[in-house]
Amino acid sequence: MLSKALMRSLFLPRGAFGKQALKYTGRALSAQPRDREIIKSRELEKEELRPLYMDFQATTPMDPRVLDAMLPYQVNYYGNPHSRTHAYGWESESAMEKARKQVADLIGADPREIIFTSGATESNNMSIKGVARFYKAKKKHIITTQTEHKCVLDSCRVLEAEGFEVTYLPVKINGLLDLKARSLPAKREICRSRNVFFHTDAAQAIGKIPIDVSDWKVDLMSISGHKIYGPKGVGALYVRRRPRVRLEPVQSGGGQERGLRSGTVPTPLAVGLGAACEIAQQEMEYDHKRVSVLAKRLVEKITSELPDVVMNGDPEQRYPGCINLSFAYVEGESLLMALKDVALSSGSACTSASLEPSYVLRAIGTDEDLAHSSIRFGIGRFTTEEEVDYTAEKCIQQVKRLREMSPLWEMVQEGIDLKSIKWTQH
């Protein structure tokens, strides 16, 4: 059933477009009674066939409160936020600036430091390429890590082709940099004292852990809407004003967003991002505690029933809702296919279509066979205990079944050390 608020927002006021009122009714609402029943039954069938969603690192479902905030700007308040000669533009601009403040408040920034983008990929491209190209006469060295998102690594490779020097730092087995007793803020302080710009891709951290850009001493930060229960197609880039960070715009146009990101800001999406940030700020502590309990429940259920399960990454310094497990002697892709009732991933969403093991797991030193047997479980705001229990039960069941079919597992059960075997290729 649609909520009353949602129903009200789906209808424009009578006379809004002349003599006839425009109504957004959707197929089911506009269908004849008999057809409506057929459509409803088909929708129920589809719903029953859909797997449980346990892939919250790939994307998150939109929070209904975010949708409530967005809908008026989809149908009633549709003015261009950059049109400053009439009320339609003023309404949209006011909503856009409110959203900008909501994003800024979540990370302890000034609203003037927030640039709306289409997502974290664009924000990463803007920050890395924009800063490098603006300061290329004086600064030609970029430092990143081997475990960054593909858009970060590819942006660095593009700059390498333009003549920049790029250093790809390795990480420890837990996925963290070897800071050699220096805290992360201390490292950033060194960067600040030597006029080195510090960028962080916070797409997977924003709204999940407390962030204060002043304490973190970052100069640029990328934000994604659909990772925090907001809409897809919108994100933001934090660009520090004092000391000022300069960027060369990546795209040309009308000079919106302080001249850094040309193009009309989509007001409904910006409003959705702002609402998602405000909700995250209010409920972050509760969400974190709840996700931690569910994650612990999932891991304990699986590891209590299955031997030879390895948790990848640091057990303490990580977001509890992101669980990457390797099931020895089981092919990850085979396990994914067996777990058709649960939506999971074998790697990052941007590269999970590849059969190659996660480059992140390889970077932290995971053995090739374990990297091939990894599965990522994503737990979020709307995950239930029942879903966690069902996922654990199905996972245990299918891993046992696949291991029974594995000659390697049989050899291990017989006490054979697989590393002592000299394998030959044909």
Short mmCIF file of C-alpha atoms in Angstrom, two decimals:
data_model
loop_
_atom_site.label_atom_id
_atom_site.label_comp_id
_atom_site.label_asym_id
_atom_site.label_seq_id
_atom_site.Cartn_x
_atom_site.Cartn_y
_atom_site.Cartn_z
CA MET A 1 0.00 0.00 0.00
CA LEU A 2 1.16 3.52 -0.78
CA SER A 3 1.35 5.90 2.15
CA LYS A 4 -0.99 8.90 2.18
CA ALA A 5 1.99 11.23 1.89
CA LEU A 6 3.25 9.33 -1.12
CA MET A 7 -0.20 9.29 -2.74
CA ARG A 8 -0.57 13.03 -2.23
CA SER A 9 2.84 13.71 -3.74
CA LEU A 10 2.04 11.61 -6.83
CA PHE A 11 -0.70 14.01 -7.93
CA LEU A 12 -0.19 17.55 -9.18
CA PRO A 13 -2.75 20.20 -8.16
CA ARG A 14 -5.66 20.57 -10.59
CA GLY A 15 -5.00 23.15 -13.28
CA ALA A 16 -1.22 22.98 -12.93
CA PHE A 17 -0.84 22.50 -16.68
CA GLY A 18 -3.84 24.42 -18.05
CA LYS A 19 -7.32 22.93 -18.35
CA GLN A 20 -6.32 19.35 -17.64
CA ALA A 21 -4.54 18.30 -14.47
CA LEU A 22 -1.52 16.04 -15.03
CA LYS A 23 -1.56 12.98 -12.82
CA TYR A 24 1.26 10.51 -12.30
CA THR A 25 -0.68 7.34 -11.70
CA GLY A 26 1.61 4.55 -12.92
CA ARG A 27 0.50 1.48 -14.83
CA ALA A 28 -1.18 -0.32 -11.94
CA LEU A 29 -3.19 2.72 -10.79
CA SER A 30 -4.42 3.58 -14.28
CA ALA A 31 -5.34 0.02 -15.30
CA GLN A 32 -8.87 -1.36 -15.45
CA PRO A 33 -10.03 -3.36 -12.36
CA ARG A 34 -9.57 -6.79 -13.98
CA ASP A 35 -6.17 -5.85 -15.41
CA ARG A 36 -5.19 -4.40 -12.06
CA GLU A 37 -5.65 -7.79 -10.37
CA ILE A 38 -3.55 -9.52 -13.04
CA ILE A 39 -0.79 -6.93 -12.68
CA LYS A 40 -0.88 -7.26 -8.88
CA SER A 41 -0.56 -11.06 -9.02
CA ARG A 42 2.36 -10.83 -11.44
CA GLU A 43 4.09 -8.28 -9.23
CA LEU A 44 3.67 -10.60 -6.24
CA GLU A 45 5.16 -13.47 -8.23
CA LYS A 46 8.17 -11.33 -9.14
CA GLU A 47 8.56 -10.21 -5.54
CA GLU A 48 8.55 -13.81 -4.32
CA LEU A 49 11.23 -14.76 -6.83
CA ARG A 50 13.57 -11.95 -5.84
CA PRO A 51 16.52 -12.98 -3.64
CA LEU A 52 17.37 -11.50 -0.26
CA TYR A 53 19.50 -8.39 -0.60
CA MET A 54 22.88 -8.72 1.12
CA ASP A 55 25.02 -6.48 -1.08
CA PHE A 56 24.88 -3.12 0.68
CA GLN A 57 28.41 -2.17 -0.42
CA ALA A 58 27.34 -2.24 -4.07
CA THR A 59 24.37 0.03 -3.42
CA THR A 60 21.75 0.68 -0.78
CA PRO A 61 17.96 0.79 -1.16
CA MET A 62 16.61 4.30 -0.92
CA ASP A 63 15.26 5.21 2.49
CA PRO A 64 11.50 5.96 2.14
CA ARG A 65 12.05 9.24 3.99
CA VAL A 66 14.49 10.28 1.27
CA LEU A 67 11.88 9.53 -1.39
CA ASP A 68 9.31 11.59 0.55
CA ALA A 69 11.70 14.55 0.50
CA MET A 70 12.41 14.18 -3.23
CA LEU A 71 8.92 13.68 -4.67
CA PRO A 72 7.67 17.29 -4.43
CA TYR A 73 10.67 18.38 -6.50
CA GLN A 74 9.96 15.71 -9.10
CA VAL A 75 6.41 16.86 -9.84
CA ASN A 76 5.53 20.23 -8.26
CA TYR A 77 8.70 22.27 -7.70
CA TYR A 78 10.41 21.65 -11.02
CA GLY A 79 12.16 24.98 -11.60
CA ASN A 80 15.78 25.24 -12.69
CA PRO A 81 17.76 26.07 -9.53
CA HIS A 82 19.98 28.38 -11.58
CA SER A 83 17.02 30.47 -12.86
CA ARG A 84 17.02 33.52 -10.60
CA THR A 85 14.34 35.62 -12.29
CA HIS A 86 11.20 33.87 -10.99
CA ALA A 87 9.75 31.90 -8.08
CA TYR A 88 10.22 28.49 -9.71
CA GLY A 89 13.97 28.96 -9.75
CA TRP A 90 14.06 30.46 -6.27
CA GLU A 91 12.18 27.47 -4.81
CA SER A 92 14.58 24.99 -6.37
CA GLU A 93 17.64 27.03 -5.44
CA SER A 94 16.49 27.22 -1.82
CA ALA A 95 16.02 23.44 -1.71
CA MET A 96 19.41 22.90 -3.34
CA GLU A 97 21.19 25.13 -0.81
CA LYS A 98 19.42 23.41 2.08
CA ALA A 99 20.69 20.09 0.74
CA ARG A 100 24.19 21.52 0.41
CA LYS A 101 24.12 22.46 4.09
CA GLN A 102 22.85 19.00 5.08
CA VAL A 103 25.79 17.39 3.28
CA ALA A 104 28.23 19.86 4.83
CA ASP A 105 26.88 19.30 8.35
CA LEU A 106 27.49 15.55 8.08
CA ILE A 107 31.23 16.06 7.56
CA GLY A 108 31.79 19.27 9.51
CA ALA A 109 32.31 21.44 6.43
CA ASP A 110 31.20 24.86 5.23
CA PRO A 111 28.30 24.58 2.72
CA ARG A 112 30.35 26.67 0.29
CA GLU A 113 32.86 23.81 0.19
CA ILE A 114 30.33 21.31 -1.21
CA ILE A 115 30.09 20.76 -4.98
CA PHE A 116 27.25 18.60 -6.29
CA THR A 117 28.29 15.92 -8.80
CA SER A 118 26.78 12.83 -10.42
CA GLY A 119 28.48 10.52 -7.92
CA ALA A 120 31.75 9.53 -6.29
CA THR A 121 33.32 8.43 -9.59
CA GLU A 122 32.93 11.93 -11.00
CA SER A 123 34.09 13.45 -7.71
CA ASN A 124 37.24 11.31 -7.77
CA ASN A 125 37.96 12.23 -11.38
CA MET A 126 37.38 15.93 -10.68
CA SER A 127 39.59 16.04 -7.61
CA ILE A 128 42.52 13.94 -8.83
CA LYS A 129 42.70 15.23 -12.40
CA GLY A 130 41.55 18.74 -11.51
CA VAL A 131 44.18 19.41 -8.83
CA ALA A 132 46.98 17.69 -10.75
CA ARG A 133 46.36 19.68 -13.91
CA PHE A 134 45.91 23.02 -12.12
CA TYR A 135 49.25 22.69 -10.28
CA LYS A 136 51.13 20.76 -12.97
CA ALA A 137 53.74 23.51 -13.37
CA LYS A 138 54.87 23.00 -9.75
CA LYS A 139 53.59 19.59 -8.63
CA LYS A 140 53.98 16.45 -10.76
CA HIS A 141 53.95 13.61 -8.21
CA ILE A 142 50.85 11.68 -7.11
CA ILE A 143 50.80 9.09 -4.32
CA THR A 144 47.99 6.56 -3.96
CA THR A 145 47.49 2.99 -2.73
CA GLN A 146 47.06 -0.27 -4.60
CA THR A 147 43.64 -0.89 -3.05
CA GLU A 148 41.84 2.24 -4.25
CA HIS A 149 38.63 2.18 -6.28
CA LYS A 150 39.15 1.57 -9.98
CA CYS A 151 38.20 5.15 -10.91
CA VAL A 152 41.01 6.44 -8.67
CA LEU A 153 43.59 4.06 -10.13
CA ASP A 154 42.48 4.74 -13.70
CA SER A 155 42.59 8.51 -13.13
CA CYS A 156 46.16 8.13 -11.91
CA ARG A 157 47.05 6.07 -14.99
CA VAL A 158 45.62 8.80 -17.23
CA LEU A 159 47.83 11.35 -15.46
CA GLU A 160 50.82 9.03 -15.83
CA ALA A 161 50.27 9.16 -19.57
CA GLU A 162 50.28 12.97 -19.30
CA GLY A 163 53.73 12.92 -17.69
CA PHE A 164 52.94 12.79 -13.98
CA GLU A 165 54.87 10.50 -11.65
CA VAL A 166 52.57 8.15 -9.72
CA THR A 167 53.55 6.04 -6.71
CA TYR A 168 51.26 3.11 -5.84
CA LEU A 169 51.85 2.31 -2.18
CA PRO A 170 51.45 -1.31 -1.03
CA VAL A 171 49.36 -2.15 2.02
CA LYS A 172 49.76 -4.61 4.86
CA ILE A 173 47.90 -7.91 5.05
CA ASN A 174 45.08 -6.18 6.95
CA GLY A 175 44.63 -3.68 4.12
CA LEU A 176 46.08 -0.74 6.05
CA LEU A 177 49.10 1.39 5.24
CA ASP A 178 52.22 0.86 7.33
CA LEU A 179 52.15 4.15 9.23
CA LYS A 180 55.17 3.28 11.37
CA ALA A 181 53.76 4.54 14.67
CA ARG A 182 52.51 7.79 13.16
CA SER A 183 48.77 8.40 13.40
CA LEU A 184 46.78 9.21 10.29
CA PRO A 185 46.17 12.84 11.36
CA ALA A 186 49.94 13.17 11.83
CA LYS A 187 50.51 12.01 8.27
CA ARG A 188 47.97 14.53 7.05
CA GLU A 189 49.67 17.25 9.08
CA ILE A 190 52.91 16.46 7.26
CA CYS A 191 51.06 16.80 3.96
CA ARG A 192 49.62 20.15 5.02
CA SER A 193 52.97 21.51 6.20
CA ARG A 194 54.55 20.66 2.84
CA ASN A 195 51.65 21.90 0.70
CA VAL A 196 50.73 18.39 -0.40
CA PHE A 197 47.01 18.07 -1.15
CA PHE A 198 45.22 15.20 0.59
CA HIS A 199 42.21 13.55 -1.07
CA THR A 200 40.08 10.74 0.31
CA ASP A 201 37.41 8.67 -1.40
CA ALA A 202 34.82 8.46 1.38
CA ALA A 203 32.04 6.82 -0.66
CA GLN A 204 31.99 3.74 1.59
CA ALA A 205 32.63 5.64 4.82
CA ILE A 206 30.29 8.61 4.65
CA GLY A 207 27.30 8.21 6.95
CA LYS A 208 28.74 5.06 8.52
CA ILE A 209 31.54 6.47 10.66
CA PRO A 210 31.94 9.99 12.13
CA ILE A 211 33.85 12.29 9.77
CA ASP A 212 35.11 15.80 10.47
CA VAL A 213 37.10 17.24 7.60
CA SER A 214 38.88 19.68 9.90
CA ASP A 215 40.07 16.94 12.25
CA TRP A 216 40.94 14.69 9.33
CA LYS A 217 42.78 17.58 7.66
CA VAL A 218 41.65 16.49 4.20
CA ASP A 219 41.60 18.89 1.27
CA LEU A 220 39.21 16.98 -0.98
CA MET A 221 36.63 14.28 -0.24
CA SER A 222 34.38 12.29 -2.58
CA ILE A 223 30.81 11.41 -1.55
CA SER A 224 28.21 9.10 -3.10
CA GLY A 225 24.44 9.29 -2.66
CA HIS A 226 23.44 5.71 -3.35
CA LYS A 227 25.84 4.31 -0.73
CA ILE A 228 23.96 6.05 2.10
CA TYR A 229 20.34 5.18 1.23
CA GLY A 230 20.01 8.12 -1.14
CA PRO A 231 19.30 8.26 -4.88
CA LYS A 232 21.62 7.07 -7.61
CA GLY A 233 23.08 9.63 -9.97
CA VAL A 234 24.14 12.18 -7.37
CA GLY A 235 27.17 12.72 -5.18
CA ALA A 236 29.31 15.54 -3.89
CA LEU A 237 32.88 16.73 -3.73
CA TYR A 238 34.22 18.55 -0.70
CA VAL A 239 36.82 21.16 -1.73
CA ARG A 240 38.58 23.02 1.08
CA ARG A 241 38.38 26.83 0.97
CA ARG A 242 40.98 27.71 3.64
CA PRO A 243 43.72 27.06 2.76
CA ARG A 244 42.25 27.19 -0.71
CA VAL A 245 42.45 24.24 -3.07
CA ARG A 246 42.25 25.03 -6.78
CA LEU A 247 40.95 22.69 -9.48
CA GLU A 248 40.95 22.79 -13.24
CA PRO A 249 37.36 21.98 -14.32
CA VAL A 250 37.02 18.61 -16.03
CA GLN A 251 33.99 19.67 -18.10
CA SER A 252 32.99 22.95 -19.71
CA GLY A 253 29.62 24.68 -19.74
CA GLY A 254 27.60 27.23 -17.83
CA GLY A 255 29.98 27.51 -14.90
CA GLN A 256 27.64 26.18 -12.23
CA GLU A 257 28.95 24.99 -8.85
CA ARG A 258 31.55 27.74 -8.43
CA GLY A 259 32.70 27.14 -11.99
CA LEU A 260 34.02 23.70 -11.06
CA ARG A 261 31.18 21.52 -12.34
CA SER A 262 29.12 22.91 -15.21
CA GLY A 263 25.62 21.61 -15.78
CA THR A 264 22.21 22.04 -14.15
CA VAL A 265 22.12 20.56 -10.67
CA PRO A 266 19.23 18.03 -10.52
CA THR A 267 17.25 19.45 -7.62
CA PRO A 268 15.37 16.25 -6.68
CA LEU A 269 18.60 14.26 -6.53
CA ALA A 270 20.38 16.95 -4.52
CA VAL A 271 17.44 17.08 -2.11
CA GLY A 272 17.60 13.30 -1.80
CA LEU A 273 21.31 13.38 -1.04
CA GLY A 274 20.77 16.08 1.57
CA ALA A 275 17.97 14.14 3.25
CA ALA A 276 20.07 10.96 3.27
CA CYS A 277 22.94 12.85 4.92
CA GLU A 278 20.66 14.34 7.56
CA ILE A 279 19.18 10.92 8.39
CA ALA A 280 22.67 9.41 8.53
CA GLN A 281 23.83 12.10 10.93
CA GLN A 282 20.87 11.47 13.24
CA GLU A 283 20.95 7.66 13.13
CA MET A 284 24.61 6.80 12.52
CA GLU A 285 25.32 5.56 16.03
CA TYR A 286 22.19 3.40 16.13
CA ASP A 287 22.81 2.00 12.63
CA HIS A 288 26.42 1.18 13.47
CA LYS A 289 25.50 -0.71 16.65
CA ARG A 290 22.71 -2.63 14.95
CA VAL A 291 24.83 -3.55 11.91
CA SER A 292 27.64 -4.66 14.23
CA VAL A 293 25.31 -7.06 16.05
CA LEU A 294 23.98 -8.52 12.80
CA ALA A 295 27.47 -8.87 11.31
CA LYS A 296 28.75 -10.67 14.38
CA ARG A 297 25.72 -12.97 14.24
CA LEU A 298 26.39 -13.85 10.60
CA VAL A 299 30.11 -14.53 11.04
CA GLU A 300 29.65 -16.58 14.20
CA LYS A 301 26.95 -18.74 12.65
CA ILE A 302 29.05 -19.47 9.56
CA THR A 303 32.39 -20.05 11.29
CA SER A 304 30.84 -22.22 14.01
CA GLU A 305 29.66 -24.69 11.36
CA LEU A 306 32.37 -24.40 8.71
CA PRO A 307 36.14 -24.90 9.13
CA ASP A 308 38.73 -23.20 6.92
CA VAL A 309 36.90 -19.88 6.60
CA VAL A 310 39.13 -16.81 6.48
CA MET A 311 38.00 -13.24 7.13
CA ASN A 312 39.80 -10.84 4.81
CA GLY A 313 40.87 -7.43 6.04
CA ASP A 314 41.48 -6.04 9.50
CA PRO A 315 39.09 -7.58 12.05
CA GLU A 316 38.93 -4.37 14.10
CA GLN A 317 39.59 -1.37 11.84
CA ARG A 318 36.84 -1.93 9.32
CA TYR A 319 33.17 -1.18 8.85
CA PRO A 320 31.30 -4.13 10.39
CA GLY A 321 28.68 -4.22 7.63
CA CYS A 322 31.28 -5.19 5.02
CA ILE A 323 32.24 -8.83 5.53
CA ASN A 324 34.59 -10.54 3.08
CA LEU A 325 35.03 -14.25 3.71
CA SER A 326 37.11 -16.81 1.83
CA PHE A 327 35.80 -20.38 1.88
CA ALA A 328 38.78 -22.65 1.24
CA TYR A 329 38.37 -25.36 -1.41
CA VAL A 330 35.25 -23.70 -2.85
CA GLU A 331 35.16 -21.59 -6.02
CA GLY A 332 33.59 -18.23 -5.23
CA GLU A 333 31.65 -18.04 -8.49
CA SER A 334 30.21 -21.53 -7.91
CA LEU A 335 29.11 -20.53 -4.43
CA LEU A 336 27.45 -17.37 -5.76
CA MET A 337 25.50 -19.43 -8.29
CA ALA A 338 24.48 -21.89 -5.59
CA LEU A 339 23.27 -19.06 -3.36
CA LYS A 340 20.74 -17.84 -5.93
CA ASP A 341 18.29 -16.94 -3.15
CA VAL A 342 20.68 -14.33 -1.76
CA ALA A 343 22.10 -11.31 -3.61
CA LEU A 344 25.83 -11.28 -2.84
CA SER A 345 29.06 -10.31 -4.57
CA SER A 346 32.44 -11.89 -5.15
CA GLY A 347 34.23 -8.54 -5.36
CA SER A 348 33.67 -4.81 -5.78
CA ALA A 349 30.54 -3.97 -7.76
CA CYS A 350 32.54 -2.19 -10.46
CA THR A 351 34.61 -5.28 -11.27
CA SER A 352 32.58 -8.23 -9.98
CA ALA A 353 31.59 -9.23 -13.54
CA SER A 354 35.16 -10.40 -14.02
CA LEU A 355 36.15 -13.94 -13.11
CA GLU A 356 39.52 -12.67 -11.92
CA PRO A 357 39.97 -12.52 -8.14
CA SER A 358 39.62 -9.15 -6.46
CA TYR A 359 42.68 -6.97 -7.05
CA VAL A 360 42.15 -5.64 -3.52
CA LEU A 361 42.54 -9.14 -2.05
CA ARG A 362 45.64 -9.70 -4.14
CA ALA A 363 47.05 -6.38 -2.93
CA ILE A 364 46.71 -7.40 0.72
CA GLY A 365 48.57 -10.63 0.03
CA THR A 366 45.68 -13.10 -0.03
CA ASP A 367 46.64 -16.43 -1.59
CA GLU A 368 45.36 -16.90 -5.13
CA ASP A 369 43.13 -19.84 -4.21
CA LEU A 370 41.58 -18.00 -1.26
CA ALA A 371 41.08 -14.87 -3.38
CA HIS A 372 39.14 -17.02 -5.86
CA SER A 373 36.97 -18.37 -3.04
CA SER A 374 35.93 -15.05 -1.51
CA ILE A 375 32.38 -13.77 -1.04
CA ARG A 376 31.38 -10.31 0.16
CA PHE A 377 28.38 -9.99 2.47
CA GLY A 378 26.88 -6.52 2.85
CA ILE A 379 24.67 -5.71 5.84
CA GLY A 380 22.82 -2.43 6.17
CA ARG A 381 20.05 -0.37 7.72
CA PHE A 382 17.20 -2.56 6.51
CA THR A 383 18.77 -5.99 7.03
CA THR A 384 16.83 -8.20 9.45
CA GLU A 385 17.90 -11.00 11.79
CA GLU A 386 15.80 -13.42 9.75
CA GLU A 387 17.71 -12.50 6.59
CA VAL A 388 21.04 -12.96 8.36
CA ASP A 389 20.02 -16.37 9.70
CA TYR A 390 18.70 -17.49 6.31
CA THR A 391 21.88 -16.33 4.56
CA ALA A 392 24.11 -18.13 7.07
CA GLU A 393 22.04 -21.32 6.84
CA LYS A 394 22.10 -21.37 3.03
CA CYS A 395 25.81 -20.52 2.93
CA ILE A 396 26.69 -23.36 5.30
CA GLN A 397 24.53 -25.77 3.35
CA GLN A 398 26.01 -24.89 -0.05
CA VAL A 399 29.64 -24.74 1.09
CA LYS A 400 29.31 -28.23 2.56
CA ARG A 401 27.73 -29.48 -0.67
CA LEU A 402 30.41 -27.94 -2.89
CA ARG A 403 33.22 -29.23 -0.69
CA GLU A 404 31.83 -32.74 -0.91
CA MET A 405 32.23 -32.43 -4.68
CA SER A 406 35.79 -31.07 -4.43
CA PRO A 407 38.72 -33.48 -4.86
CA LEU A 408 40.93 -30.96 -3.05
CA TRP A 409 38.68 -31.05 0.01
CA GLU A 410 38.77 -34.85 -0.07
CA MET A 411 42.57 -34.81 -0.17
CA VAL A 412 42.73 -32.41 2.77
CA GLN A 413 40.39 -34.65 4.78
CA GLU A 414 42.79 -37.52 4.10
CA GLY A 415 45.61 -35.48 5.63
CA ILE A 416 47.40 -34.61 2.39
CA ASP A 417 49.30 -31.31 2.40
CA LEU A 418 48.29 -29.67 -0.87
CA LYS A 419 51.31 -27.36 -0.82
CA SER A 420 53.61 -30.38 -0.92
CA ILE A 421 52.13 -31.57 -4.21
CA LYS A 422 53.91 -30.65 -7.44
CA TRP A 423 51.12 -29.94 -9.86
CA THR A 424 51.69 -30.40 -13.59
CA GLN A 425 49.90 -28.62 -16.40
CA HIS A 426 48.66 -30.34 -19.55
#
